[in-house]
Amino acid sequence: MKTNAFLKIALGIMVLINISIIGMFLFKPKKMPPRDSIDLKSKISEKLNLDENQRELYFQLALSHRESLARVEKEQKPLLEEYFSSLKNQSDDSMAQDSLLNLIVGLDREKLTLTYSHFSELKKICNPDQTLAFDDIVVEITQVLVGGDKKSPPPPRD
């Protein structure tokens, strides 16, 4: 009789464990879908309905633009590191910090100018119908550039 009671208790515990495991699978929090790396230049190319020659020219422009931005960012990185490393120093050399900040802002200005010029060149290769479509996607491009389409990540779990 003790064996029978023990088996009933063991069976009950196993059923509870199985229900718990199944419940965890069914009711677990949903994972965030992986961010799909939508290639912006392909998306723009499709929305503008660029022909093959225009697409090739646009992709060359995009490559040149990316290389120019990389060059500016490479120049900017050591300046940013130096600017923020001044927090570790005991001396407050505000003139040096202002000078570094002016250089950093100048490079940011150059990146914005390069990007504006890039999209201006893209608009020049568009025919009149595509120019109308370009005007429609300028808003989308701006949102991507200023980070307006980014959603804030969920808060960390405890």
PDB file of C-alpha atoms in Angstrom:
ATOM      1  CA  MET A   1       0.000   0.000   0.000  1.00  0.00           C
ATOM      2  CA  LYS A   2       2.882   2.344   0.725  1.00  0.00           C
ATOM      3  CA  THR A   3       4.325   1.532  -2.682  1.00  0.00           C
ATOM      4  CA  ASN A   4       1.004   2.343  -4.342  1.00  0.00           C
ATOM      5  CA  ALA A   5       0.818   5.738  -2.580  1.00  0.00           C
ATOM      6  CA  PHE A   6       4.439   6.473  -3.481  1.00  0.00           C
ATOM      7  CA  LEU A   7       3.752   5.714  -7.169  1.00  0.00           C
ATOM      8  CA  LYS A   8       0.672   7.975  -7.143  1.00  0.00           C
ATOM      9  CA  ILE A   9       2.690  10.844  -5.630  1.00  0.00           C
ATOM     10  CA  ALA A  10       5.568  10.302  -8.090  1.00  0.00           C
ATOM     11  CA  LEU A  11       3.118  10.208 -11.005  1.00  0.00           C
ATOM     12  CA  GLY A  12       1.449  13.414  -9.793  1.00  0.00           C
ATOM     13  CA  ILE A  13       4.813  15.176  -9.509  1.00  0.00           C
ATOM     14  CA  MET A  14       5.830  14.060 -13.007  1.00  0.00           C
ATOM     15  CA  VAL A  15       2.513  15.286 -14.435  1.00  0.00           C
ATOM     16  CA  LEU A  16       3.012  18.678 -12.739  1.00  0.00           C
ATOM     17  CA  ILE A  17       6.574  18.913 -14.068  1.00  0.00           C
ATOM     18  CA  ASN A  18       5.388  18.078 -17.617  1.00  0.00           C
ATOM     19  CA  ILE A  19       2.577  20.633 -17.418  1.00  0.00           C
ATOM     20  CA  SER A  20       5.080  23.241 -16.204  1.00  0.00           C
ATOM     21  CA  ILE A  21       7.480  22.516 -19.054  1.00  0.00           C
ATOM     22  CA  ILE A  22       4.698  22.613 -21.654  1.00  0.00           C
ATOM     23  CA  GLY A  23       3.428  25.869 -20.121  1.00  0.00           C
ATOM     24  CA  MET A  24       6.893  27.412 -20.358  1.00  0.00           C
ATOM     25  CA  PHE A  25       7.057  26.559 -24.058  1.00  0.00           C
ATOM     26  CA  LEU A  26       3.558  27.829 -24.789  1.00  0.00           C
ATOM     27  CA  PHE A  27       3.587  30.978 -22.691  1.00  0.00           C
ATOM     28  CA  LYS A  28       7.212  32.064 -22.841  1.00  0.00           C
ATOM     29  CA  PRO A  29       7.824  35.668 -23.877  1.00  0.00           C
ATOM     30  CA  LYS A  30       8.090  36.112 -27.593  1.00  0.00           C
ATOM     31  CA  LYS A  31      11.544  36.753 -28.921  1.00  0.00           C
ATOM     32  CA  MET A  32      12.191  39.950 -30.776  1.00  0.00           C
ATOM     33  CA  PRO A  33      12.360  39.178 -34.477  1.00  0.00           C
ATOM     34  CA  PRO A  34      15.876  39.556 -35.813  1.00  0.00           C
ATOM     35  CA  ARG A  35      16.489  42.864 -37.442  1.00  0.00           C
ATOM     36  CA  ASP A  36      16.498  42.205 -41.103  1.00  0.00           C
ATOM     37  CA  SER A  37      19.312  44.085 -42.717  1.00  0.00           C
ATOM     38  CA  ILE A  38      17.333  45.779 -45.432  1.00  0.00           C
ATOM     39  CA  ASP A  39      19.808  47.189 -47.872  1.00  0.00           C
ATOM     40  CA  LEU A  40      18.784  50.829 -48.083  1.00  0.00           C
ATOM     41  CA  LYS A  41      20.282  51.412 -51.495  1.00  0.00           C
ATOM     42  CA  SER A  42      18.412  48.418 -52.972  1.00  0.00           C
ATOM     43  CA  LYS A  43      15.202  49.598 -51.353  1.00  0.00           C
ATOM     44  CA  ILE A  44      15.680  53.094 -52.784  1.00  0.00           C
ATOM     45  CA  SER A  45      16.588  51.641 -56.174  1.00  0.00           C
ATOM     46  CA  GLU A  46      13.386  49.594 -56.228  1.00  0.00           C
ATOM     47  CA  LYS A  47      11.164  52.458 -55.092  1.00  0.00           C
ATOM     48  CA  LEU A  48      12.613  54.721 -57.755  1.00  0.00           C
ATOM     49  CA  ASN A  49      12.318  51.962 -60.342  1.00  0.00           C
ATOM     50  CA  LEU A  50      15.820  52.642 -61.646  1.00  0.00           C
ATOM     51  CA  ASP A  51      16.798  51.011 -64.916  1.00  0.00           C
ATOM     52  CA  GLU A  52      19.992  48.958 -65.133  1.00  0.00           C
ATOM     53  CA  ASN A  53      22.249  51.868 -66.143  1.00  0.00           C
ATOM     54  CA  GLN A  54      20.819  54.120 -63.455  1.00  0.00           C
ATOM     55  CA  ARG A  55      21.122  51.356 -60.869  1.00  0.00           C
ATOM     56  CA  GLU A  56      24.773  50.754 -61.746  1.00  0.00           C
ATOM     57  CA  LEU A  57      25.530  54.473 -61.557  1.00  0.00           C
ATOM     58  CA  TYR A  58      23.637  54.781 -58.268  1.00  0.00           C
ATOM     59  CA  PHE A  59      25.487  51.821 -56.731  1.00  0.00           C
ATOM     60  CA  GLN A  60      28.808  53.420 -57.760  1.00  0.00           C
ATOM     61  CA  LEU A  61      27.670  56.672 -56.147  1.00  0.00           C
ATOM     62  CA  ALA A  62      26.677  54.765 -53.012  1.00  0.00           C
ATOM     63  CA  LEU A  63      30.048  53.025 -52.837  1.00  0.00           C
ATOM     64  CA  SER A  64      31.875  56.309 -53.218  1.00  0.00           C
ATOM     65  CA  HIS A  65      29.649  57.867 -50.557  1.00  0.00           C
ATOM     66  CA  ARG A  66      30.264  55.000 -48.139  1.00  0.00           C
ATOM     67  CA  GLU A  67      34.040  55.264 -48.670  1.00  0.00           C
ATOM     68  CA  SER A  68      33.958  59.020 -48.082  1.00  0.00           C
ATOM     69  CA  LEU A  69      31.979  58.588 -44.865  1.00  0.00           C
ATOM     70  CA  ALA A  70      34.368  55.886 -43.685  1.00  0.00           C
ATOM     71  CA  ARG A  71      37.312  58.214 -44.289  1.00  0.00           C
ATOM     72  CA  VAL A  72      35.698  61.018 -42.284  1.00  0.00           C
ATOM     73  CA  GLU A  73      34.723  58.648 -39.470  1.00  0.00           C
ATOM     74  CA  LYS A  74      38.291  57.334 -39.385  1.00  0.00           C
ATOM     75  CA  GLU A  75      39.511  60.922 -38.934  1.00  0.00           C
ATOM     76  CA  GLN A  76      36.868  61.592 -36.307  1.00  0.00           C
ATOM     77  CA  LYS A  77      37.454  58.539 -34.115  1.00  0.00           C
ATOM     78  CA  PRO A  78      40.795  59.577 -32.568  1.00  0.00           C
ATOM     79  CA  LEU A  79      39.421  63.069 -31.961  1.00  0.00           C
ATOM     80  CA  LEU A  80      36.439  61.631 -30.107  1.00  0.00           C
ATOM     81  CA  GLU A  81      38.694  59.363 -28.079  1.00  0.00           C
ATOM     82  CA  GLU A  82      40.971  62.254 -27.173  1.00  0.00           C
ATOM     83  CA  TYR A  83      38.021  64.488 -26.308  1.00  0.00           C
ATOM     84  CA  PHE A  84      36.476  61.969 -23.915  1.00  0.00           C
ATOM     85  CA  SER A  85      39.803  60.829 -22.498  1.00  0.00           C
ATOM     86  CA  SER A  86      40.183  64.372 -21.165  1.00  0.00           C
ATOM     87  CA  LEU A  87      37.651  63.335 -18.523  1.00  0.00           C
ATOM     88  CA  LYS A  88      40.358  61.151 -16.981  1.00  0.00           C
ATOM     89  CA  ASN A  89      42.832  64.009 -16.737  1.00  0.00           C
ATOM     90  CA  GLN A  90      42.920  66.230 -13.682  1.00  0.00           C
ATOM     91  CA  SER A  91      43.525  69.398 -15.673  1.00  0.00           C
ATOM     92  CA  ASP A  92      40.606  71.216 -17.224  1.00  0.00           C
ATOM     93  CA  ASP A  93      42.010  72.598 -20.459  1.00  0.00           C
ATOM     94  CA  SER A  94      38.825  74.058 -21.876  1.00  0.00           C
ATOM     95  CA  MET A  95      40.614  75.620 -24.845  1.00  0.00           C
ATOM     96  CA  ALA A  96      41.925  72.220 -25.958  1.00  0.00           C
ATOM     97  CA  GLN A  97      38.480  70.690 -25.432  1.00  0.00           C
ATOM     98  CA  ASP A  98      36.847  73.483 -27.442  1.00  0.00           C
ATOM     99  CA  SER A  99      39.385  73.013 -30.200  1.00  0.00           C
ATOM    100  CA  LEU A 100      38.733  69.259 -30.330  1.00  0.00           C
ATOM    101  CA  LEU A 101      34.995  69.837 -30.249  1.00  0.00           C
ATOM    102  CA  ASN A 102      35.230  72.256 -33.174  1.00  0.00           C
ATOM    103  CA  LEU A 103      37.174  69.675 -35.180  1.00  0.00           C
ATOM    104  CA  ILE A 104      34.602  66.977 -34.358  1.00  0.00           C
ATOM    105  CA  VAL A 105      31.693  69.249 -35.311  1.00  0.00           C
ATOM    106  CA  GLY A 106      33.469  70.162 -38.544  1.00  0.00           C
ATOM    107  CA  LEU A 107      33.753  66.473 -39.437  1.00  0.00           C
ATOM    108  CA  ASP A 108      30.075  65.941 -38.607  1.00  0.00           C
ATOM    109  CA  ARG A 109      29.269  68.843 -40.908  1.00  0.00           C
ATOM    110  CA  GLU A 110      31.361  67.195 -43.624  1.00  0.00           C
ATOM    111  CA  LYS A 111      29.451  63.908 -43.214  1.00  0.00           C
ATOM    112  CA  LEU A 112      26.125  65.723 -43.542  1.00  0.00           C
ATOM    113  CA  THR A 113      27.353  67.610 -46.596  1.00  0.00           C
ATOM    114  CA  LEU A 114      28.590  64.389 -48.200  1.00  0.00           C
ATOM    115  CA  THR A 115      25.246  62.693 -47.581  1.00  0.00           C
ATOM    116  CA  TYR A 116      23.253  65.636 -48.922  1.00  0.00           C
ATOM    117  CA  SER A 117      25.472  65.750 -52.002  1.00  0.00           C
ATOM    118  CA  HIS A 118      25.062  61.984 -52.479  1.00  0.00           C
ATOM    119  CA  PHE A 119      21.277  62.207 -52.561  1.00  0.00           C
ATOM    120  CA  SER A 120      21.445  65.295 -54.752  1.00  0.00           C
ATOM    121  CA  GLU A 121      23.485  63.265 -57.260  1.00  0.00           C
ATOM    122  CA  LEU A 122      20.936  60.461 -57.040  1.00  0.00           C
ATOM    123  CA  LYS A 123      18.154  62.906 -57.857  1.00  0.00           C
ATOM    124  CA  LYS A 124      20.111  64.108 -60.896  1.00  0.00           C
ATOM    125  CA  ILE A 125      20.196  60.615 -62.440  1.00  0.00           C
ATOM    126  CA  CYS A 126      16.413  60.237 -62.067  1.00  0.00           C
ATOM    127  CA  ASN A 127      14.035  60.909 -64.921  1.00  0.00           C
ATOM    128  CA  PRO A 128      10.991  63.176 -64.261  1.00  0.00           C
ATOM    129  CA  ASP A 129       8.734  60.314 -63.139  1.00  0.00           C
ATOM    130  CA  GLN A 130      11.419  59.004 -60.819  1.00  0.00           C
ATOM    131  CA  THR A 131      11.980  62.507 -59.455  1.00  0.00           C
ATOM    132  CA  LEU A 132       8.375  62.506 -58.243  1.00  0.00           C
ATOM    133  CA  ALA A 133       8.993  59.178 -56.531  1.00  0.00           C
ATOM    134  CA  PHE A 134      12.261  60.533 -55.115  1.00  0.00           C
ATOM    135  CA  ASP A 135      10.383  63.441 -53.566  1.00  0.00           C
ATOM    136  CA  ASP A 136       8.085  60.918 -51.885  1.00  0.00           C
ATOM    137  CA  ILE A 137      10.910  58.880 -50.363  1.00  0.00           C
ATOM    138  CA  VAL A 138      12.925  61.859 -49.106  1.00  0.00           C
ATOM    139  CA  VAL A 139      10.893  61.637 -45.903  1.00  0.00           C
ATOM    140  CA  GLU A 140      11.819  57.962 -45.482  1.00  0.00           C
ATOM    141  CA  ILE A 141      15.475  58.683 -46.192  1.00  0.00           C
ATOM    142  CA  THR A 142      15.454  61.451 -43.612  1.00  0.00           C
ATOM    143  CA  GLN A 143      13.912  59.150 -41.009  1.00  0.00           C
ATOM    144  CA  VAL A 144      16.648  56.575 -41.593  1.00  0.00           C
ATOM    145  CA  LEU A 145      19.377  59.229 -41.458  1.00  0.00           C
ATOM    146  CA  VAL A 146      18.189  60.774 -38.209  1.00  0.00           C
ATOM    147  CA  GLY A 147      17.334  57.424 -36.665  1.00  0.00           C
ATOM    148  CA  GLY A 148      13.618  58.093 -36.461  1.00  0.00           C
ATOM    149  CA  ASP A 149      12.666  54.559 -37.463  1.00  0.00           C
ATOM    150  CA  LYS A 150      14.508  52.968 -34.572  1.00  0.00           C
ATOM    151  CA  LYS A 151      12.367  51.550 -31.848  1.00  0.00           C
ATOM    152  CA  SER A 152      13.674  51.701 -28.334  1.00  0.00           C
ATOM    153  CA  PRO A 153      14.746  48.315 -27.045  1.00  0.00           C
ATOM    154  CA  PRO A 154      12.670  46.662 -24.354  1.00  0.00           C
ATOM    155  CA  PRO A 155      13.818  47.221 -20.779  1.00  0.00           C
ATOM    156  CA  PRO A 156      16.256  44.667 -19.429  1.00  0.00           C
ATOM    157  CA  ARG A 157      14.876  41.771 -17.475  1.00  0.00           C
ATOM    158  CA  ASP A 158      15.703  41.335 -13.825  1.00  0.00           C
TER     159      ASP A 158
END
